[in-house]
Amino acid sequence: MLPYAPALIAFVTTVEAGSFSAAARSLDTTPSAISKAVARLERRFGMRLFQRSTRVLSLTQEGAAYYERIAPLLRALDDASDVLHPSATAQGVLRVSAPGDLGRLLMEPIVRHFLPAHPALKLEMSLVDRHVDLLREGYDIALRAGNIGASELTVRELARLPLVLVAAPVYLERHGVPRTIQDLREHAHIRYTLDGKPYPITFENGTELTPPGVLDADSGAALRIAAVAGLGITQILRLAVQNDIDDGSLHVLLPDVPLPRVPVSVLHAFGRQSPARARLFVDFLAQALKKLA
C-alpha cells in the first residue's frame, strides 16, 4: 500500500461527500484528521487541491484533474477484495445511474427487497434520463433504455420492455382517433428527447416518423403529465402509464400496429471480474425487470 494511501482516501471521500465534516462521518474520524490528511497530500505535491473558505470547499483545477485519475484507481483497489473473497452479500458503496421513469419503478423492489438483504451496502442512485459518463462522473453502473452503440464498457441486456402510443380521451374527442400510421402525421405530439434530439416513432414493420412536437421533454414523467392533460399523443414505456391505461385516463392508439420492444441494458467498466455488490445488484435488476415486462 502506498504510504500516503490514507490521505488519498481522505481526499476522494471529501470530494464525494462535499465537506471535511461529511467525509469524517463517512470514515468514522474527525474533520480535523481529514483536513490534516488532505493538507499532507497538498504538501507532498506542492499545490492546492481544494479552495477553502468559511462557506465553500471546492476543487482547484489541479484537484479536479487529480480526482478524475485517482478515484477509479481507489475503487478498483476496493473491488479487488471482492474478487479474492467472493461474497453472497453486497457491501461497500455502489453508485448507479438510471432513467427517471424506470428508476422510480425499480426503487420499490430495491428498497423493499434488495437493500434489506444487503445491509452492508450503501446505494447511491441518480435518476436522470441523460447518458452519464461512468468513468468521468464516478458511476459504477448505468441502466440504459434503448439500443446501445459501440462501447468500450461492458454491456449486458437485461430485458425488453414494450412501448405504446397513448393519448387522453379529451384530446381524442377534440382531434379524432388516428386509425393509421399516416394519420399520426396530422396530430399533435409530445416527444421524448435524448441529448437534445427527438426520439422517432418506429414500428415493427420498419416505418419510422418524427412528427413535429407541441412539447419536447427529456423526462418520461413530463410526457405522461402532458398526455394525461390532453396536450397530444406520446410514445412511452407501457409500464410507465399502465395505471393510466387501466383507469381510462389514457387510451392506447393503433394497438394492431405494434411498436418494437425497447432493450434495457446495464453498462459498467468492471470487465469480467465484477465486484459482488455490482454482480448481485445487476442480477437483482434482471429479475425485477422480468416481472415488470
PDB file of C-alpha atoms in Angstrom, residues 34-284:
ATOM      1  CA  ILE A  34      -9.440  14.663   7.326  1.00  0.00           C
ATOM      2  CA  SER A  35      -8.241  18.254   6.855  1.00  0.00           C
ATOM      3  CA  LYS A  36      -4.734  17.363   8.037  1.00  0.00           C
ATOM      4  CA  ALA A  37      -4.591  14.310   5.762  1.00  0.00           C
ATOM      5  CA  VAL A  38      -5.545  16.409   2.728  1.00  0.00           C
ATOM      6  CA  ALA A  39      -3.034  19.081   3.745  1.00  0.00           C
ATOM      7  CA  ARG A  40      -0.274  16.436   3.860  1.00  0.00           C
ATOM      8  CA  LEU A  41      -1.221  15.381   0.339  1.00  0.00           C
ATOM      9  CA  GLU A  42      -1.098  19.004  -0.844  1.00  0.00           C
ATOM     10  CA  ARG A  43       2.347  19.480   0.711  1.00  0.00           C
ATOM     11  CA  ARG A  44       3.563  16.310  -0.972  1.00  0.00           C
ATOM     12  CA  PHE A  45       2.518  17.582  -4.415  1.00  0.00           C
ATOM     13  CA  GLY A  46       3.303  21.224  -3.739  1.00  0.00           C
ATOM     14  CA  MET A  47      -0.101  22.501  -4.861  1.00  0.00           C
ATOM     15  CA  ARG A  48      -3.599  23.187  -3.605  1.00  0.00           C
ATOM     16  CA  LEU A  49      -6.224  20.538  -4.269  1.00  0.00           C
ATOM     17  CA  PHE A  50      -9.086  22.494  -2.663  1.00  0.00           C
ATOM     18  CA  GLN A  51     -10.088  26.141  -2.497  1.00  0.00           C
ATOM     19  CA  ARG A  52     -11.145  26.718   1.104  1.00  0.00           C
ATOM     20  CA  SER A  53     -13.420  29.406   2.522  1.00  0.00           C
ATOM     21  CA  THR A  54     -15.668  29.649   5.552  1.00  0.00           C
ATOM     22  CA  ARG A  55     -18.660  28.534   3.473  1.00  0.00           C
ATOM     23  CA  VAL A  56     -17.432  26.662   0.420  1.00  0.00           C
ATOM     24  CA  LEU A  57     -14.976  23.857  -0.248  1.00  0.00           C
ATOM     25  CA  SER A  58     -14.312  23.460  -3.952  1.00  0.00           C
ATOM     26  CA  LEU A  59     -11.734  21.686  -6.066  1.00  0.00           C
ATOM     27  CA  THR A  60      -8.999  23.588  -7.821  1.00  0.00           C
ATOM     28  CA  GLN A  61      -8.388  22.775 -11.466  1.00  0.00           C
ATOM     29  CA  GLU A  62      -5.472  20.561 -10.423  1.00  0.00           C
ATOM     30  CA  GLY A  63      -7.565  18.933  -7.719  1.00  0.00           C
ATOM     31  CA  ALA A  64     -10.356  18.107 -10.183  1.00  0.00           C
ATOM     32  CA  ALA A  65      -7.890  16.577 -12.647  1.00  0.00           C
ATOM     33  CA  TYR A  66      -6.254  14.541  -9.881  1.00  0.00           C
ATOM     34  CA  TYR A  67      -9.598  13.304  -8.576  1.00  0.00           C
ATOM     35  CA  GLU A  68     -10.603  12.063 -12.037  1.00  0.00           C
ATOM     36  CA  ARG A  69      -7.428   9.980 -12.194  1.00  0.00           C
ATOM     37  CA  ILE A  70      -7.221   8.684  -8.633  1.00  0.00           C
ATOM     38  CA  ALA A  71     -10.887   7.906  -7.787  1.00  0.00           C
ATOM     39  CA  PRO A  72     -11.232   4.995 -10.276  1.00  0.00           C
ATOM     40  CA  LEU A  73      -7.945   3.525  -9.002  1.00  0.00           C
ATOM     41  CA  LEU A  74      -9.127   3.551  -5.389  1.00  0.00           C
ATOM     42  CA  ARG A  75     -12.431   1.966  -6.406  1.00  0.00           C
ATOM     43  CA  ALA A  76     -10.504  -0.727  -8.279  1.00  0.00           C
ATOM     44  CA  LEU A  77      -8.432  -1.474  -5.161  1.00  0.00           C
ATOM     45  CA  ASP A  78     -11.617  -1.723  -3.137  1.00  0.00           C
ATOM     46  CA  ASP A  79     -13.167  -4.040  -5.716  1.00  0.00           C
ATOM     47  CA  ALA A  80     -10.156  -6.380  -5.627  1.00  0.00           C
ATOM     48  CA  SER A  81     -11.152  -7.763  -2.240  1.00  0.00           C
ATOM     49  CA  ASP A  82     -14.474  -8.919  -3.722  1.00  0.00           C
ATOM     50  CA  VAL A  83     -12.644 -10.844  -6.420  1.00  0.00           C
ATOM     51  CA  LEU A  84     -10.403 -12.570  -3.884  1.00  0.00           C
ATOM     52  CA  HIS A  85     -13.190 -13.224  -1.400  1.00  0.00           C
ATOM     53  CA  PRO A  86     -16.490 -13.677  -3.282  1.00  0.00           C
ATOM     54  CA  SER A  87     -19.461 -12.924  -1.073  1.00  0.00           C
ATOM     55  CA  ALA A  88     -23.139 -13.780  -1.127  1.00  0.00           C
ATOM     56  CA  THR A  89     -23.896 -10.291   0.164  1.00  0.00           C
ATOM     57  CA  ALA A  90     -23.122  -6.875  -1.246  1.00  0.00           C
ATOM     58  CA  GLN A  91     -21.063  -4.386   0.710  1.00  0.00           C
ATOM     59  CA  GLY A  92     -19.396  -1.040   0.163  1.00  0.00           C
ATOM     60  CA  VAL A  93     -20.722   1.811  -1.981  1.00  0.00           C
ATOM     61  CA  LEU A  94     -22.451   1.349  -5.343  1.00  0.00           C
ATOM     62  CA  ARG A  95     -23.162   4.417  -7.488  1.00  0.00           C
ATOM     63  CA  VAL A  96     -25.897   3.836 -10.060  1.00  0.00           C
ATOM     64  CA  SER A  97     -27.454   5.988 -12.787  1.00  0.00           C
ATOM     65  CA  ALA A  98     -30.887   5.065 -14.172  1.00  0.00           C
ATOM     66  CA  PRO A  99     -33.521   6.720 -16.394  1.00  0.00           C
ATOM     67  CA  GLY A 100     -36.097   8.617 -14.345  1.00  0.00           C
ATOM     68  CA  ASP A 101     -39.244   6.581 -15.040  1.00  0.00           C
ATOM     69  CA  LEU A 102     -37.529   3.224 -14.993  1.00  0.00           C
ATOM     70  CA  GLY A 103     -35.532   4.085 -11.901  1.00  0.00           C
ATOM     71  CA  ARG A 104     -38.640   5.145  -9.994  1.00  0.00           C
ATOM     72  CA  LEU A 105     -40.412   1.895 -10.877  1.00  0.00           C
ATOM     73  CA  LEU A 106     -37.418  -0.128  -9.724  1.00  0.00           C
ATOM     74  CA  MET A 107     -36.964   1.765  -6.463  1.00  0.00           C
ATOM     75  CA  GLU A 108     -39.759  -0.095  -4.684  1.00  0.00           C
ATOM     76  CA  PRO A 109     -38.313  -3.593  -5.193  1.00  0.00           C
ATOM     77  CA  ILE A 110     -34.833  -2.226  -4.481  1.00  0.00           C
ATOM     78  CA  VAL A 111     -35.774  -0.699  -1.119  1.00  0.00           C
ATOM     79  CA  ARG A 112     -38.180  -3.472  -0.134  1.00  0.00           C
ATOM     80  CA  HIS A 113     -36.088  -6.480  -1.106  1.00  0.00           C
ATOM     81  CA  PHE A 114     -32.522  -5.793  -2.263  1.00  0.00           C
ATOM     82  CA  LEU A 115     -31.279  -3.318   0.351  1.00  0.00           C
ATOM     83  CA  PRO A 116     -32.716  -5.186   3.369  1.00  0.00           C
ATOM     84  CA  ALA A 117     -30.930  -8.309   2.123  1.00  0.00           C
ATOM     85  CA  HIS A 118     -27.620  -6.394   1.898  1.00  0.00           C
ATOM     86  CA  PRO A 119     -27.388  -4.105   4.954  1.00  0.00           C
ATOM     87  CA  ALA A 120     -23.642  -3.502   4.461  1.00  0.00           C
ATOM     88  CA  LEU A 121     -24.264  -1.858   1.075  1.00  0.00           C
ATOM     89  CA  LYS A 122     -24.686   1.874   0.567  1.00  0.00           C
ATOM     90  CA  LEU A 123     -26.539   2.579  -2.682  1.00  0.00           C
ATOM     91  CA  GLU A 124     -26.300   5.974  -4.386  1.00  0.00           C
ATOM     92  CA  MET A 125     -28.989   6.291  -7.080  1.00  0.00           C
ATOM     93  CA  SER A 126     -29.172   9.102  -9.623  1.00  0.00           C
ATOM     94  CA  LEU A 127     -32.418   9.119 -11.626  1.00  0.00           C
ATOM     95  CA  VAL A 128     -31.625  11.117 -14.768  1.00  0.00           C
ATOM     96  CA  ASP A 129     -32.527  10.469 -18.395  1.00  0.00           C
ATOM     97  CA  ARG A 130     -29.267  11.841 -19.809  1.00  0.00           C
ATOM     98  CA  HIS A 131     -26.451   9.424 -20.571  1.00  0.00           C
ATOM     99  CA  VAL A 132     -23.852   9.892 -17.856  1.00  0.00           C
ATOM    100  CA  ASP A 133     -20.140   9.347 -18.421  1.00  0.00           C
ATOM    101  CA  LEU A 134     -19.476   6.487 -15.998  1.00  0.00           C
ATOM    102  CA  LEU A 135     -15.736   6.941 -15.684  1.00  0.00           C
ATOM    103  CA  ARG A 136     -15.607  10.731 -15.622  1.00  0.00           C
ATOM    104  CA  GLU A 137     -18.580  11.116 -13.281  1.00  0.00           C
ATOM    105  CA  GLY A 138     -17.667   8.245 -10.985  1.00  0.00           C
ATOM    106  CA  TYR A 139     -20.620   5.899 -11.529  1.00  0.00           C
ATOM    107  CA  ASP A 140     -20.259   2.146 -11.154  1.00  0.00           C
ATOM    108  CA  ILE A 141     -23.326   1.126 -13.187  1.00  0.00           C
ATOM    109  CA  ALA A 142     -25.611   2.842 -15.673  1.00  0.00           C
ATOM    110  CA  LEU A 143     -29.015   1.458 -16.613  1.00  0.00           C
ATOM    111  CA  ARG A 144     -29.969   2.424 -20.165  1.00  0.00           C
ATOM    112  CA  ALA A 145     -33.170   2.069 -22.188  1.00  0.00           C
ATOM    113  CA  GLY A 146     -32.682   1.847 -25.941  1.00  0.00           C
ATOM    114  CA  ASN A 147     -30.099   0.437 -28.300  1.00  0.00           C
ATOM    115  CA  ILE A 148     -26.504   0.668 -27.106  1.00  0.00           C
ATOM    116  CA  GLY A 149     -23.990   1.570 -29.771  1.00  0.00           C
ATOM    117  CA  ALA A 150     -20.343   0.602 -29.826  1.00  0.00           C
ATOM    118  CA  SER A 151     -18.929   0.947 -26.337  1.00  0.00           C
ATOM    119  CA  GLU A 152     -15.681   0.189 -24.533  1.00  0.00           C
ATOM    120  CA  LEU A 153     -17.746  -0.607 -21.448  1.00  0.00           C
ATOM    121  CA  THR A 154     -19.210  -3.991 -20.563  1.00  0.00           C
ATOM    122  CA  VAL A 155     -22.847  -4.170 -21.714  1.00  0.00           C
ATOM    123  CA  ARG A 156     -25.456  -6.684 -20.530  1.00  0.00           C
ATOM    124  CA  GLU A 157     -29.019  -6.645 -21.821  1.00  0.00           C
ATOM    125  CA  LEU A 158     -31.478  -7.349 -19.004  1.00  0.00           C
ATOM    126  CA  ALA A 159     -34.931  -7.134 -20.605  1.00  0.00           C
ATOM    127  CA  ARG A 160     -37.027  -5.776 -23.470  1.00  0.00           C
ATOM    128  CA  LEU A 161     -39.943  -3.557 -22.463  1.00  0.00           C
ATOM    129  CA  PRO A 162     -42.997  -2.627 -24.574  1.00  0.00           C
ATOM    130  CA  LEU A 163     -43.700   0.882 -25.853  1.00  0.00           C
ATOM    131  CA  VAL A 164     -47.164   2.307 -26.513  1.00  0.00           C
ATOM    132  CA  LEU A 165     -48.684   5.315 -28.235  1.00  0.00           C
ATOM    133  CA  VAL A 166     -51.237   6.933 -25.934  1.00  0.00           C
ATOM    134  CA  ALA A 167     -53.484   9.975 -25.736  1.00  0.00           C
ATOM    135  CA  ALA A 168     -56.127  11.231 -23.324  1.00  0.00           C
ATOM    136  CA  PRO A 169     -59.867  10.889 -24.122  1.00  0.00           C
ATOM    137  CA  VAL A 170     -60.241  14.692 -24.095  1.00  0.00           C
ATOM    138  CA  TYR A 171     -57.595  15.030 -26.824  1.00  0.00           C
ATOM    139  CA  LEU A 172     -59.141  12.296 -28.967  1.00  0.00           C
ATOM    140  CA  GLU A 173     -62.601  13.843 -28.635  1.00  0.00           C
ATOM    141  CA  ARG A 174     -61.276  17.140 -29.983  1.00  0.00           C
ATOM    142  CA  HIS A 175     -58.977  15.868 -32.714  1.00  0.00           C
ATOM    143  CA  GLY A 176     -60.211  12.392 -33.610  1.00  0.00           C
ATOM    144  CA  VAL A 177     -58.660   8.965 -33.212  1.00  0.00           C
ATOM    145  CA  PRO A 178     -55.782   8.137 -35.598  1.00  0.00           C
ATOM    146  CA  ARG A 179     -56.528   4.888 -37.450  1.00  0.00           C
ATOM    147  CA  THR A 180     -53.320   4.542 -39.495  1.00  0.00           C
ATOM    148  CA  ILE A 181     -49.662   5.463 -39.205  1.00  0.00           C
ATOM    149  CA  GLN A 182     -50.219   8.213 -41.763  1.00  0.00           C
ATOM    150  CA  ASP A 183     -52.953   9.706 -39.561  1.00  0.00           C
ATOM    151  CA  LEU A 184     -50.359  10.312 -36.865  1.00  0.00           C
ATOM    152  CA  ARG A 185     -48.741  12.993 -39.007  1.00  0.00           C
ATOM    153  CA  GLU A 186     -51.854  15.155 -38.608  1.00  0.00           C
ATOM    154  CA  HIS A 187     -51.812  15.100 -34.792  1.00  0.00           C
ATOM    155  CA  ALA A 188     -50.059  16.961 -32.007  1.00  0.00           C
ATOM    156  CA  HIS A 189     -47.202  15.021 -30.443  1.00  0.00           C
ATOM    157  CA  ILE A 190     -45.420  15.116 -27.106  1.00  0.00           C
ATOM    158  CA  ARG A 191     -41.941  13.939 -27.966  1.00  0.00           C
ATOM    159  CA  TYR A 192     -39.260  12.341 -25.841  1.00  0.00           C
ATOM    160  CA  THR A 193     -35.830  13.877 -26.408  1.00  0.00           C
ATOM    161  CA  LEU A 194     -32.433  12.421 -25.664  1.00  0.00           C
ATOM    162  CA  ASP A 195     -29.320  14.597 -25.834  1.00  0.00           C
ATOM    163  CA  GLY A 196     -31.465  17.302 -27.429  1.00  0.00           C
ATOM    164  CA  LYS A 197     -32.815  15.119 -30.247  1.00  0.00           C
ATOM    165  CA  PRO A 198     -36.421  13.843 -30.530  1.00  0.00           C
ATOM    166  CA  TYR A 199     -36.798  10.082 -30.312  1.00  0.00           C
ATOM    167  CA  PRO A 200     -38.550   8.836 -33.509  1.00  0.00           C
ATOM    168  CA  ILE A 201     -41.657   6.664 -33.560  1.00  0.00           C
ATOM    169  CA  THR A 202     -40.556   3.371 -35.094  1.00  0.00           C
ATOM    170  CA  PHE A 203     -42.942   0.493 -35.805  1.00  0.00           C
ATOM    171  CA  GLU A 204     -42.100  -3.193 -36.060  1.00  0.00           C
ATOM    172  CA  ASN A 205     -42.847  -3.097 -39.791  1.00  0.00           C
ATOM    173  CA  GLY A 206     -39.936  -0.672 -40.227  1.00  0.00           C
ATOM    174  CA  THR A 207     -41.955   2.508 -40.691  1.00  0.00           C
ATOM    175  CA  GLU A 208     -40.433   5.467 -38.885  1.00  0.00           C
ATOM    176  CA  LEU A 209     -41.625   9.018 -38.401  1.00  0.00           C
ATOM    177  CA  THR A 210     -40.549  12.011 -36.351  1.00  0.00           C
ATOM    178  CA  PRO A 211     -43.633  14.263 -36.295  1.00  0.00           C
ATOM    179  CA  PRO A 212     -43.476  17.892 -35.149  1.00  0.00           C
ATOM    180  CA  GLY A 213     -43.839  18.267 -31.392  1.00  0.00           C
ATOM    181  CA  VAL A 214     -46.043  20.601 -29.387  1.00  0.00           C
ATOM    182  CA  LEU A 215     -43.897  19.720 -26.376  1.00  0.00           C
ATOM    183  CA  ASP A 216     -40.454  18.124 -26.207  1.00  0.00           C
ATOM    184  CA  ALA A 217     -39.143  16.795 -22.897  1.00  0.00           C
ATOM    185  CA  ASP A 218     -36.300  14.608 -21.695  1.00  0.00           C
ATOM    186  CA  SER A 219     -38.414  13.137 -18.897  1.00  0.00           C
ATOM    187  CA  GLY A 220     -40.906  10.302 -19.165  1.00  0.00           C
ATOM    188  CA  ALA A 221     -42.784  11.764 -16.200  1.00  0.00           C
ATOM    189  CA  ALA A 222     -43.254  15.021 -18.137  1.00  0.00           C
ATOM    190  CA  LEU A 223     -44.550  13.125 -21.184  1.00  0.00           C
ATOM    191  CA  ARG A 224     -47.110  11.322 -19.047  1.00  0.00           C
ATOM    192  CA  ILE A 225     -48.345  14.508 -17.363  1.00  0.00           C
ATOM    193  CA  ALA A 226     -48.753  16.286 -20.700  1.00  0.00           C
ATOM    194  CA  ALA A 227     -50.547  13.323 -22.275  1.00  0.00           C
ATOM    195  CA  VAL A 228     -52.979  12.902 -19.370  1.00  0.00           C
ATOM    196  CA  ALA A 229     -53.685  16.650 -19.577  1.00  0.00           C
ATOM    197  CA  GLY A 230     -54.792  16.219 -23.204  1.00  0.00           C
ATOM    198  CA  LEU A 231     -51.927  18.030 -24.929  1.00  0.00           C
ATOM    199  CA  GLY A 232     -51.318  15.353 -27.558  1.00  0.00           C
ATOM    200  CA  ILE A 233     -50.057  11.872 -28.408  1.00  0.00           C
ATOM    201  CA  THR A 234     -46.934  10.462 -26.823  1.00  0.00           C
ATOM    202  CA  GLN A 235     -44.768   7.363 -27.224  1.00  0.00           C
ATOM    203  CA  ILE A 236     -43.815   5.999 -23.828  1.00  0.00           C
ATOM    204  CA  LEU A 237     -42.916   2.829 -21.943  1.00  0.00           C
ATOM    205  CA  ARG A 238     -46.154   0.964 -21.279  1.00  0.00           C
ATOM    206  CA  LEU A 239     -45.250   0.213 -17.671  1.00  0.00           C
ATOM    207  CA  ALA A 240     -44.918   3.967 -17.014  1.00  0.00           C
ATOM    208  CA  VAL A 241     -48.579   4.556 -17.947  1.00  0.00           C
ATOM    209  CA  GLN A 242     -50.212   1.187 -17.243  1.00  0.00           C
ATOM    210  CA  ASN A 243     -52.236   2.598 -14.342  1.00  0.00           C
ATOM    211  CA  ASP A 244     -53.489   5.442 -16.565  1.00  0.00           C
ATOM    212  CA  ILE A 245     -54.498   2.948 -19.247  1.00  0.00           C
ATOM    213  CA  ASP A 246     -56.287   0.796 -16.692  1.00  0.00           C
ATOM    214  CA  ASP A 247     -58.310   3.692 -15.242  1.00  0.00           C
ATOM    215  CA  GLY A 248     -59.132   5.213 -18.644  1.00  0.00           C
ATOM    216  CA  SER A 249     -57.016   8.361 -18.288  1.00  0.00           C
ATOM    217  CA  LEU A 250     -55.097   7.326 -21.419  1.00  0.00           C
ATOM    218  CA  HIS A 251     -56.093   5.232 -24.447  1.00  0.00           C
ATOM    219  CA  VAL A 252     -53.706   3.054 -26.441  1.00  0.00           C
ATOM    220  CA  LEU A 253     -53.578   4.040 -30.125  1.00  0.00           C
ATOM    221  CA  LEU A 254     -53.003   1.755 -33.125  1.00  0.00           C
ATOM    222  CA  PRO A 255     -52.921  -1.400 -30.960  1.00  0.00           C
ATOM    223  CA  ASP A 256     -52.776  -3.588 -34.072  1.00  0.00           C
ATOM    224  CA  VAL A 257     -49.619  -1.863 -35.366  1.00  0.00           C
ATOM    225  CA  PRO A 258     -47.048  -2.861 -32.737  1.00  0.00           C
ATOM    226  CA  LEU A 259     -44.021  -0.877 -31.701  1.00  0.00           C
ATOM    227  CA  PRO A 260     -40.764  -2.756 -31.076  1.00  0.00           C
ATOM    228  CA  ARG A 261     -39.787  -3.530 -27.514  1.00  0.00           C
ATOM    229  CA  VAL A 262     -37.090  -1.340 -26.007  1.00  0.00           C
ATOM    230  CA  PRO A 263     -33.935  -3.115 -24.809  1.00  0.00           C
ATOM    231  CA  VAL A 264     -32.901  -2.264 -21.252  1.00  0.00           C
ATOM    232  CA  SER A 265     -29.212  -2.805 -20.516  1.00  0.00           C
ATOM    233  CA  VAL A 266     -26.612  -2.110 -17.871  1.00  0.00           C
ATOM    234  CA  LEU A 267     -23.175  -0.698 -18.593  1.00  0.00           C
ATOM    235  CA  HIS A 268     -20.156  -0.908 -16.328  1.00  0.00           C
ATOM    236  CA  ALA A 269     -16.368  -0.777 -16.505  1.00  0.00           C
ATOM    237  CA  PHE A 270     -15.549  -3.707 -14.211  1.00  0.00           C
ATOM    238  CA  GLY A 271     -14.894  -6.161 -17.044  1.00  0.00           C
ATOM    239  CA  ARG A 272     -15.439  -9.845 -16.357  1.00  0.00           C
ATOM    240  CA  GLN A 273     -14.446  -9.641 -12.689  1.00  0.00           C
ATOM    241  CA  SER A 274     -17.282  -7.552 -11.275  1.00  0.00           C
ATOM    242  CA  PRO A 275     -17.296  -6.967  -7.511  1.00  0.00           C
ATOM    243  CA  ALA A 276     -20.022  -8.762  -5.592  1.00  0.00           C
ATOM    244  CA  ARG A 277     -22.028  -5.589  -4.989  1.00  0.00           C
ATOM    245  CA  ALA A 278     -22.262  -4.889  -8.731  1.00  0.00           C
ATOM    246  CA  ARG A 279     -22.894  -8.505  -9.741  1.00  0.00           C
ATOM    247  CA  LEU A 280     -25.637  -9.055  -7.162  1.00  0.00           C
ATOM    248  CA  PHE A 281     -27.321  -5.733  -7.954  1.00  0.00           C
ATOM    249  CA  VAL A 282     -27.371  -6.381 -11.701  1.00  0.00           C
ATOM    250  CA  ASP A 283     -28.763  -9.886 -11.190  1.00  0.00           C
ATOM    251  CA  PHE A 284     -31.487  -8.400  -8.986  1.00  0.00           C
TER     252      PHE A 284
END
